[in-house]
């Protein structure tokens, strides 16, 4: 099976976790796009969606699925999203698609985070994937130096030769060379740096479940305490 087929497999498997009659939280990325495609088959049985990006919102609306603002709904039963890396505790690196801030917001409002990922995303330790950090532009250079002091090499993410601008009007740094041994402490620490909007370590908002697409089928990893 190709990586794309594994993404389709987990996107479809995630339907089993969508609660009929409720609003579903929807993440961002190529794996989530497979989930949105699958959601078309049960769109008449959900109340709608809350989305973590303009891209997912457009895709959901194209299927006729109502998309609500976070402030218009209460607790969300389940949030379905991908990851760039996930470890054996459900801690993740996210933000490869630049949607990390809204992803963390929707995850924080959800009872359960179900991560959908192909097997290449499962790691022993977070940090091989360059860590995305959304920053206020005027703080970018100092934060870049702060990561340097931690042994990381941070670069400003570009799009078409210009700094990428997120859905929130901010910039993204990608940090290479970090070994994140203690994701909870790392996330808490970087969150304190002035100018950091969101760090792409999801340890406080970790996944409760991961549907991992493997060549042997979908493996369910349970991280619920
Ligand atoms: C977007 C994300 C995505 O979940 C992550 O980048 C994985 O994407 P894909 O499913 O395309 O591999 O965090 O900000």
PDB file of C-alpha atoms and ligand atoms in Angstrom:
ATOM      1  CA  UNK A   1       0.000   0.000   0.000  1.00  0.00           C
ATOM      2  CA  UNK A   2       1.175   3.514  -0.744  1.00  0.00           C
ATOM      3  CA  UNK A   3       1.329   6.247   1.880  1.00  0.00           C
ATOM      4  CA  UNK A   4      -1.666   7.851   0.196  1.00  0.00           C
ATOM      5  CA  UNK A   5      -3.649   4.615   0.508  1.00  0.00           C
ATOM      6  CA  UNK A   6      -2.729   4.342   4.184  1.00  0.00           C
ATOM      7  CA  UNK A   7      -4.029   7.894   4.693  1.00  0.00           C
ATOM      8  CA  UNK A   8      -7.299   6.935   2.973  1.00  0.00           C
ATOM      9  CA  UNK A   9      -7.576   3.881   5.231  1.00  0.00           C
ATOM     10  CA  UNK A  10      -7.257   5.855   8.473  1.00  0.00           C
ATOM     11  CA  UNK A  11      -9.423   8.687   7.153  1.00  0.00           C
ATOM     12  CA  UNK A  12     -12.216   6.189   6.637  1.00  0.00           C
ATOM     13  CA  UNK A  13     -11.555   4.388   9.938  1.00  0.00           C
ATOM     14  CA  UNK A  14     -12.011   7.690  11.808  1.00  0.00           C
ATOM     15  CA  UNK A  15     -15.709   7.740  10.870  1.00  0.00           C
ATOM     16  CA  UNK A  16     -16.293   5.155  13.620  1.00  0.00           C
ATOM     17  CA  UNK A  17     -15.345   7.822  16.199  1.00  0.00           C
ATOM     18  CA  UNK A  18     -17.657  10.545  14.928  1.00  0.00           C
ATOM     19  CA  UNK A  19     -20.597  10.901  17.304  1.00  0.00           C
ATOM     20  CA  UNK A  20     -23.940  11.017  15.429  1.00  0.00           C
ATOM     21  CA  UNK A  21     -25.979  14.140  16.134  1.00  0.00           C
ATOM     22  CA  UNK A  22     -22.944  16.058  17.394  1.00  0.00           C
ATOM     23  CA  UNK A  23     -20.480  18.567  16.008  1.00  0.00           C
ATOM     24  CA  UNK A  24     -17.143  17.057  14.974  1.00  0.00           C
ATOM     25  CA  UNK A  25     -13.800  18.864  15.256  1.00  0.00           C
ATOM     26  CA  UNK A  26     -11.845  18.686  12.011  1.00  0.00           C
ATOM     27  CA  UNK A  27      -8.104  19.210  11.650  1.00  0.00           C
ATOM     28  CA  UNK A  28      -5.960  20.069   8.630  1.00  0.00           C
ATOM     29  CA  UNK A  29      -3.726  18.272   6.158  1.00  0.00           C
ATOM     30  CA  UNK A  30      -3.657  15.573   3.525  1.00  0.00           C
ATOM     31  CA  UNK A  31      -4.737  12.810   5.945  1.00  0.00           C
ATOM     32  CA  UNK A  32      -7.622  14.915   7.242  1.00  0.00           C
ATOM     33  CA  UNK A  33      -8.663  15.591   3.653  1.00  0.00           C
ATOM     34  CA  UNK A  34      -9.260  11.840   3.324  1.00  0.00           C
ATOM     35  CA  UNK A  35     -11.357  11.991   6.480  1.00  0.00           C
ATOM     36  CA  UNK A  36     -13.391  14.903   5.102  1.00  0.00           C
ATOM     37  CA  UNK A  37     -13.980  12.925   1.895  1.00  0.00           C
ATOM     38  CA  UNK A  38     -15.229  10.007   4.014  1.00  0.00           C
ATOM     39  CA  UNK A  39     -17.366  12.316   6.172  1.00  0.00           C
ATOM     40  CA  UNK A  40     -19.449  13.032   3.074  1.00  0.00           C
ATOM     41  CA  UNK A  41     -21.078   9.612   3.607  1.00  0.00           C
ATOM     42  CA  UNK A  42     -22.402  10.560   7.067  1.00  0.00           C
ATOM     43  CA  UNK A  43     -22.880  14.313   6.722  1.00  0.00           C
ATOM     44  CA  UNK A  44     -26.644  14.002   7.218  1.00  0.00           C
ATOM     45  CA  UNK A  45     -26.067  12.378  10.626  1.00  0.00           C
ATOM     46  CA  UNK A  46     -23.891  15.096  12.191  1.00  0.00           C
ATOM     47  CA  UNK A  47     -24.811  18.562  13.429  1.00  0.00           C
ATOM     48  CA  UNK A  48     -21.851  20.085  11.601  1.00  0.00           C
ATOM     49  CA  UNK A  49     -18.160  20.748  12.133  1.00  0.00           C
ATOM     50  CA  UNK A  50     -15.678  23.087  13.769  1.00  0.00           C
ATOM     51  CA  UNK A  51     -12.623  23.512  11.570  1.00  0.00           C
ATOM     52  CA  UNK A  52      -8.969  24.257  12.286  1.00  0.00           C
ATOM     53  CA  UNK A  53      -8.143  26.092   9.037  1.00  0.00           C
ATOM     54  CA  UNK A  54      -9.547  28.052   6.140  1.00  0.00           C
ATOM     55  CA  UNK A  55      -8.515  25.154   3.870  1.00  0.00           C
ATOM     56  CA  UNK A  56     -10.533  22.543   5.809  1.00  0.00           C
ATOM     57  CA  UNK A  57     -13.447  24.959   6.149  1.00  0.00           C
ATOM     58  CA  UNK A  58     -13.588  25.383   2.365  1.00  0.00           C
ATOM     59  CA  UNK A  59     -13.485  21.620   1.863  1.00  0.00           C
ATOM     60  CA  UNK A  60     -16.226  20.982   4.429  1.00  0.00           C
ATOM     61  CA  UNK A  61     -18.459  23.707   3.022  1.00  0.00           C
ATOM     62  CA  UNK A  62     -18.000  22.348  -0.497  1.00  0.00           C
ATOM     63  CA  UNK A  63     -19.638  19.139   0.776  1.00  0.00           C
ATOM     64  CA  UNK A  64     -22.495  21.113   2.326  1.00  0.00           C
ATOM     65  CA  UNK A  65     -21.342  20.492   5.912  1.00  0.00           C
ATOM     66  CA  UNK A  66     -22.116  23.483   8.171  1.00  0.00           C
ATOM     67  CA  UNK A  67     -18.995  24.909   9.843  1.00  0.00           C
ATOM     68  CA  UNK A  68     -19.370  26.627  13.224  1.00  0.00           C
ATOM     69  CA  UNK A  69     -17.115  29.061  15.062  1.00  0.00           C
ATOM     70  CA  UNK A  70     -15.567  27.678  18.264  1.00  0.00           C
ATOM     71  CA  UNK A  71     -17.344  30.378  20.254  1.00  0.00           C
ATOM     72  CA  UNK A  72     -20.724  29.270  18.936  1.00  0.00           C
ATOM     73  CA  UNK A  73     -20.460  25.736  20.323  1.00  0.00           C
ATOM     74  CA  UNK A  74     -19.679  24.087  23.656  1.00  0.00           C
ATOM     75  CA  UNK A  75     -17.444  21.110  24.254  1.00  0.00           C
ATOM     76  CA  UNK A  76     -16.765  19.125  21.092  1.00  0.00           C
ATOM     77  CA  UNK A  77     -17.134  15.351  21.432  1.00  0.00           C
ATOM     78  CA  UNK A  78     -14.234  14.389  19.206  1.00  0.00           C
ATOM     79  CA  UNK A  79     -11.467  16.084  17.257  1.00  0.00           C
ATOM     80  CA  UNK A  80      -9.951  14.247  14.300  1.00  0.00           C
ATOM     81  CA  UNK A  81      -6.557  15.435  13.064  1.00  0.00           C
ATOM     82  CA  UNK A  82      -3.273  14.232  11.631  1.00  0.00           C
ATOM     83  CA  UNK A  83       0.266  14.674  12.946  1.00  0.00           C
ATOM     84  CA  UNK A  84       3.786  15.125  11.665  1.00  0.00           C
ATOM     85  CA  UNK A  85       5.108  12.890  14.449  1.00  0.00           C
ATOM     86  CA  UNK A  86       3.459  10.963  17.280  1.00  0.00           C
ATOM     87  CA  UNK A  87       5.246   9.125  20.078  1.00  0.00           C
ATOM     88  CA  UNK A  88       4.222   6.159  22.209  1.00  0.00           C
ATOM     89  CA  UNK A  89       2.411   8.430  24.701  1.00  0.00           C
ATOM     90  CA  UNK A  90       0.240  10.323  22.202  1.00  0.00           C
ATOM     91  CA  UNK A  91       2.471  13.417  22.252  1.00  0.00           C
ATOM     92  CA  UNK A  92       2.753  14.938  18.796  1.00  0.00           C
ATOM     93  CA  UNK A  93       4.528  17.428  16.589  1.00  0.00           C
ATOM     94  CA  UNK A  94       2.027  19.285  14.434  1.00  0.00           C
ATOM     95  CA  UNK A  95       1.991  22.322  12.196  1.00  0.00           C
ATOM     96  CA  UNK A  96       3.529  21.044   8.979  1.00  0.00           C
ATOM     97  CA  UNK A  97       0.474  22.565   7.320  1.00  0.00           C
ATOM     98  CA  UNK A  98       0.836  25.831   9.318  1.00  0.00           C
ATOM     99  CA  UNK A  99      -2.508  25.333  11.092  1.00  0.00           C
ATOM    100  CA  UNK A 100      -1.107  24.516  14.552  1.00  0.00           C
ATOM    101  CA  UNK A 101      -2.675  27.400  16.479  1.00  0.00           C
ATOM    102  CA  UNK A 102      -6.252  26.712  15.463  1.00  0.00           C
ATOM    103  CA  UNK A 103      -5.570  22.984  15.765  1.00  0.00           C
ATOM    104  CA  UNK A 104      -4.525  23.428  19.386  1.00  0.00           C
ATOM    105  CA  UNK A 105      -7.553  25.626  20.078  1.00  0.00           C
ATOM    106  CA  UNK A 106     -10.010  23.078  18.675  1.00  0.00           C
ATOM    107  CA  UNK A 107      -8.170  20.224  20.406  1.00  0.00           C
ATOM    108  CA  UNK A 108      -8.429  22.074  23.738  1.00  0.00           C
ATOM    109  CA  UNK A 109     -12.188  22.381  23.282  1.00  0.00           C
ATOM    110  CA  UNK A 110     -12.613  18.679  22.505  1.00  0.00           C
ATOM    111  CA  UNK A 111     -13.204  15.764  24.850  1.00  0.00           C
ATOM    112  CA  UNK A 112     -11.166  13.358  22.758  1.00  0.00           C
ATOM    113  CA  UNK A 113      -8.379  13.807  20.209  1.00  0.00           C
ATOM    114  CA  UNK A 114      -8.242  11.006  17.653  1.00  0.00           C
ATOM    115  CA  UNK A 115      -5.038  11.226  15.638  1.00  0.00           C
ATOM    116  CA  UNK A 116      -5.025   9.689  12.167  1.00  0.00           C
ATOM    117  CA  UNK A 117      -1.618   8.957  10.705  1.00  0.00           C
ATOM    118  CA  UNK A 118       0.258   6.583   8.468  1.00  0.00           C
ATOM    119  CA  UNK A 119       2.938   4.450  10.120  1.00  0.00           C
ATOM    120  CA  UNK A 120       5.796   6.741   9.033  1.00  0.00           C
ATOM    121  CA  UNK A 121       4.632   9.252  11.682  1.00  0.00           C
ATOM    122  CA  UNK A 122       5.211   6.989  14.705  1.00  0.00           C
ATOM    123  CA  UNK A 123       8.515   7.850  16.440  1.00  0.00           C
ATOM    124  CA  UNK A 124      10.400   6.914  19.598  1.00  0.00           C
ATOM    125  CA  UNK A 125      11.261  10.526  20.369  1.00  0.00           C
ATOM    126  CA  UNK A 126       9.883  13.801  18.956  1.00  0.00           C
ATOM    127  CA  UNK A 127      12.175  16.153  17.072  1.00  0.00           C
ATOM    128  CA  UNK A 128      13.356  14.628  13.797  1.00  0.00           C
ATOM    129  CA  UNK A 129      10.565  16.520  12.021  1.00  0.00           C
ATOM    130  CA  UNK A 130      11.392  20.263  12.048  1.00  0.00           C
ATOM    131  CA  UNK A 131       9.310  21.754  14.871  1.00  0.00           C
ATOM    132  CA  UNK A 132       6.826  24.413  13.643  1.00  0.00           C
ATOM    133  CA  UNK A 133       6.381  27.429  15.916  1.00  0.00           C
ATOM    134  CA  UNK A 134       3.903  30.200  15.093  1.00  0.00           C
ATOM    135  CA  UNK A 135       5.325  33.570  16.117  1.00  0.00           C
ATOM    136  CA  UNK A 136       4.449  37.251  16.099  1.00  0.00           C
ATOM    137  CA  UNK A 137       6.609  38.616  13.242  1.00  0.00           C
ATOM    138  CA  UNK A 138       8.387  41.300  15.324  1.00  0.00           C
ATOM    139  CA  UNK A 139       9.668  38.608  17.708  1.00  0.00           C
ATOM    140  CA  UNK A 140      10.867  36.158  15.023  1.00  0.00           C
ATOM    141  CA  UNK A 141      14.611  36.967  15.089  1.00  0.00           C
ATOM    142  CA  UNK A 142      14.914  36.823  18.864  1.00  0.00           C
ATOM    143  CA  UNK A 143      12.992  33.553  19.066  1.00  0.00           C
ATOM    144  CA  UNK A 144      15.233  32.184  16.336  1.00  0.00           C
ATOM    145  CA  UNK A 145      18.246  33.019  18.538  1.00  0.00           C
ATOM    146  CA  UNK A 146      16.569  31.481  21.603  1.00  0.00           C
ATOM    147  CA  UNK A 147      16.196  28.186  19.736  1.00  0.00           C
ATOM    148  CA  UNK A 148      19.847  28.499  18.708  1.00  0.00           C
ATOM    149  CA  UNK A 149      20.790  28.624  22.392  1.00  0.00           C
ATOM    150  CA  UNK A 150      18.913  25.327  22.861  1.00  0.00           C
ATOM    151  CA  UNK A 151      20.938  23.735  20.056  1.00  0.00           C
ATOM    152  CA  UNK A 152      18.234  24.086  17.396  1.00  0.00           C
ATOM    153  CA  UNK A 153      18.479  25.706  13.973  1.00  0.00           C
ATOM    154  CA  UNK A 154      15.375  27.765  13.288  1.00  0.00           C
ATOM    155  CA  UNK A 155      14.422  29.109   9.876  1.00  0.00           C
ATOM    156  CA  UNK A 156      11.559  31.323   8.804  1.00  0.00           C
ATOM    157  CA  UNK A 157       9.063  29.374   6.656  1.00  0.00           C
ATOM    158  CA  UNK A 158       8.684  30.898   3.216  1.00  0.00           C
ATOM    159  CA  UNK A 159       5.998  30.641   0.559  1.00  0.00           C
ATOM    160  CA  UNK A 160       6.724  31.875  -2.953  1.00  0.00           C
ATOM    161  CA  UNK A 161       9.885  33.553  -1.628  1.00  0.00           C
ATOM    162  CA  UNK A 162       8.039  35.542   1.064  1.00  0.00           C
ATOM    163  CA  UNK A 163       7.411  34.734   4.751  1.00  0.00           C
ATOM    164  CA  UNK A 164       4.410  32.440   4.946  1.00  0.00           C
ATOM    165  CA  UNK A 165       1.463  34.178   6.599  1.00  0.00           C
ATOM    166  CA  UNK A 166      -0.803  31.921   8.662  1.00  0.00           C
ATOM    167  CA  UNK A 167      -4.606  32.072   8.868  1.00  0.00           C
ATOM    168  CA  UNK A 168      -3.970  34.223  11.966  1.00  0.00           C
ATOM    169  CA  UNK A 169      -1.701  36.702  10.146  1.00  0.00           C
ATOM    170  CA  UNK A 170       1.504  35.449  11.835  1.00  0.00           C
ATOM    171  CA  UNK A 171       4.743  33.743  10.746  1.00  0.00           C
ATOM    172  CA  UNK A 172       6.128  30.214  11.222  1.00  0.00           C
ATOM    173  CA  UNK A 173       9.611  29.164  12.321  1.00  0.00           C
ATOM    174  CA  UNK A 174      10.735  25.582  11.616  1.00  0.00           C
ATOM    175  CA  UNK A 175      13.300  24.321  14.112  1.00  0.00           C
ATOM    176  CA  UNK A 176      15.674  21.488  13.236  1.00  0.00           C
ATOM    177  CA  UNK A 177      18.079  19.633  15.491  1.00  0.00           C
ATOM    178  CA  UNK A 178      15.951  19.428  18.648  1.00  0.00           C
ATOM    179  CA  UNK A 179      15.682  16.236  20.675  1.00  0.00           C
ATOM    180  CA  UNK A 180      12.496  16.617  22.693  1.00  0.00           C
ATOM    181  CA  UNK A 181      12.908  14.194  25.588  1.00  0.00           C
ATOM    182  CA  UNK A 182      10.251  15.733  27.825  1.00  0.00           C
ATOM    183  CA  UNK A 183       7.468  17.113  25.581  1.00  0.00           C
ATOM    184  CA  UNK A 184       5.301  18.468  28.433  1.00  0.00           C
ATOM    185  CA  UNK A 185       8.146  20.505  29.965  1.00  0.00           C
ATOM    186  CA  UNK A 186       9.394  21.609  26.556  1.00  0.00           C
ATOM    187  CA  UNK A 187       5.937  22.816  25.471  1.00  0.00           C
ATOM    188  CA  UNK A 188       5.371  24.671  28.747  1.00  0.00           C
ATOM    189  CA  UNK A 189       8.786  26.331  28.537  1.00  0.00           C
ATOM    190  CA  UNK A 190       8.560  27.587  24.944  1.00  0.00           C
ATOM    191  CA  UNK A 191       4.987  28.777  25.557  1.00  0.00           C
ATOM    192  CA  UNK A 192       6.465  31.334  27.984  1.00  0.00           C
ATOM    193  CA  UNK A 193       8.701  32.996  25.410  1.00  0.00           C
ATOM    194  CA  UNK A 194       7.329  36.421  24.487  1.00  0.00           C
ATOM    195  CA  UNK A 195       6.133  36.447  20.897  1.00  0.00           C
ATOM    196  CA  UNK A 196       5.452  32.709  20.663  1.00  0.00           C
ATOM    197  CA  UNK A 197       1.848  32.206  19.599  1.00  0.00           C
ATOM    198  CA  UNK A 198       1.886  28.415  19.507  1.00  0.00           C
ATOM    199  CA  UNK A 199       4.588  25.779  19.717  1.00  0.00           C
ATOM    200  CA  UNK A 200       3.927  22.708  17.561  1.00  0.00           C
ATOM    201  CA  UNK A 201       4.470  20.251  20.424  1.00  0.00           C
ATOM    202  CA  UNK A 202       1.068  18.857  21.405  1.00  0.00           C
ATOM    203  CA  UNK A 203       1.727  17.305  24.797  1.00  0.00           C
ATOM    204  CA  UNK A 204      -0.821  19.183  26.909  1.00  0.00           C
ATOM    205  CA  UNK A 205      -3.303  18.580  24.062  1.00  0.00           C
ATOM    206  CA  UNK A 206      -2.090  15.083  23.282  1.00  0.00           C
ATOM    207  CA  UNK A 207      -4.051  12.419  21.425  1.00  0.00           C
ATOM    208  CA  UNK A 208      -6.191   9.979  23.372  1.00  0.00           C
ATOM    209  CA  UNK A 209      -6.193   7.564  20.435  1.00  0.00           C
ATOM    210  CA  UNK A 210      -4.188   7.087  17.268  1.00  0.00           C
ATOM    211  CA  UNK A 211      -5.473   5.222  14.247  1.00  0.00           C
ATOM    212  CA  UNK A 212      -2.232   4.201  12.617  1.00  0.00           C
ATOM    213  CA  UNK A 213      -2.295   3.078   9.000  1.00  0.00           C
ATOM    214  CA  UNK A 214       0.052   0.127   8.555  1.00  0.00           C
ATOM    215  CA  UNK A 215       0.560  -2.377   5.779  1.00  0.00           C
ATOM    216  CA  UNK A 216      -1.210  -4.899   8.034  1.00  0.00           C
ATOM    217  CA  UNK A 217      -4.251  -2.632   8.443  1.00  0.00           C
ATOM    218  CA  UNK A 218      -5.356   0.023  10.921  1.00  0.00           C
ATOM    219  CA  UNK A 219      -3.718  -0.314  14.319  1.00  0.00           C
ATOM    220  CA  UNK A 220      -5.428   1.466  17.247  1.00  0.00           C
ATOM    221  CA  UNK A 221      -3.052   2.972  19.808  1.00  0.00           C
ATOM    222  CA  UNK A 222      -4.804   3.939  23.024  1.00  0.00           C
ATOM    223  CA  UNK A 223      -3.236   6.666  25.190  1.00  0.00           C
ATOM    224  CA  UNK A 224      -6.185   7.188  27.522  1.00  0.00           C
ATOM    225  CA  UNK A 225      -4.985   7.063  31.111  1.00  0.00           C
TER     226      UNK A 225
HETATM  227  C1  LIG B   1      -1.204  20.785   9.849  1.00  0.00           C
HETATM  228  C2  LIG B   1      -0.856  19.589  10.631  1.00  0.00           C
HETATM  229  C3  LIG B   1      -1.079  18.258  10.008  1.00  0.00           C
HETATM  230  O1  LIG B   1      -1.880  17.493  10.825  1.00  0.00           O
HETATM  231  C4  LIG B   1       0.252  17.572   9.823  1.00  0.00           C
HETATM  232  O2  LIG B   1       1.123  18.446   9.110  1.00  0.00           O
HETATM  233  C5  LIG B   1       0.104  16.252   9.066  1.00  0.00           C
HETATM  234  O3  LIG B   1      -0.253  16.509   7.761  1.00  0.00           O
HETATM  235  P1  LIG B   1      -0.472  15.367   6.695  1.00  0.00           P
HETATM  236  O4  LIG B   1      -1.706  14.627   7.078  1.00  0.00           O
HETATM  237  O5  LIG B   1      -0.617  16.131   5.386  1.00  0.00           O
HETATM  238  O6  LIG B   1       0.750  14.497   6.698  1.00  0.00           O
HETATM  239  O7  LIG B   1      -0.423  19.641  11.758  1.00  0.00           O
HETATM  240  O8  LIG B   1      -0.843  21.971  10.499  1.00  0.00           O
END
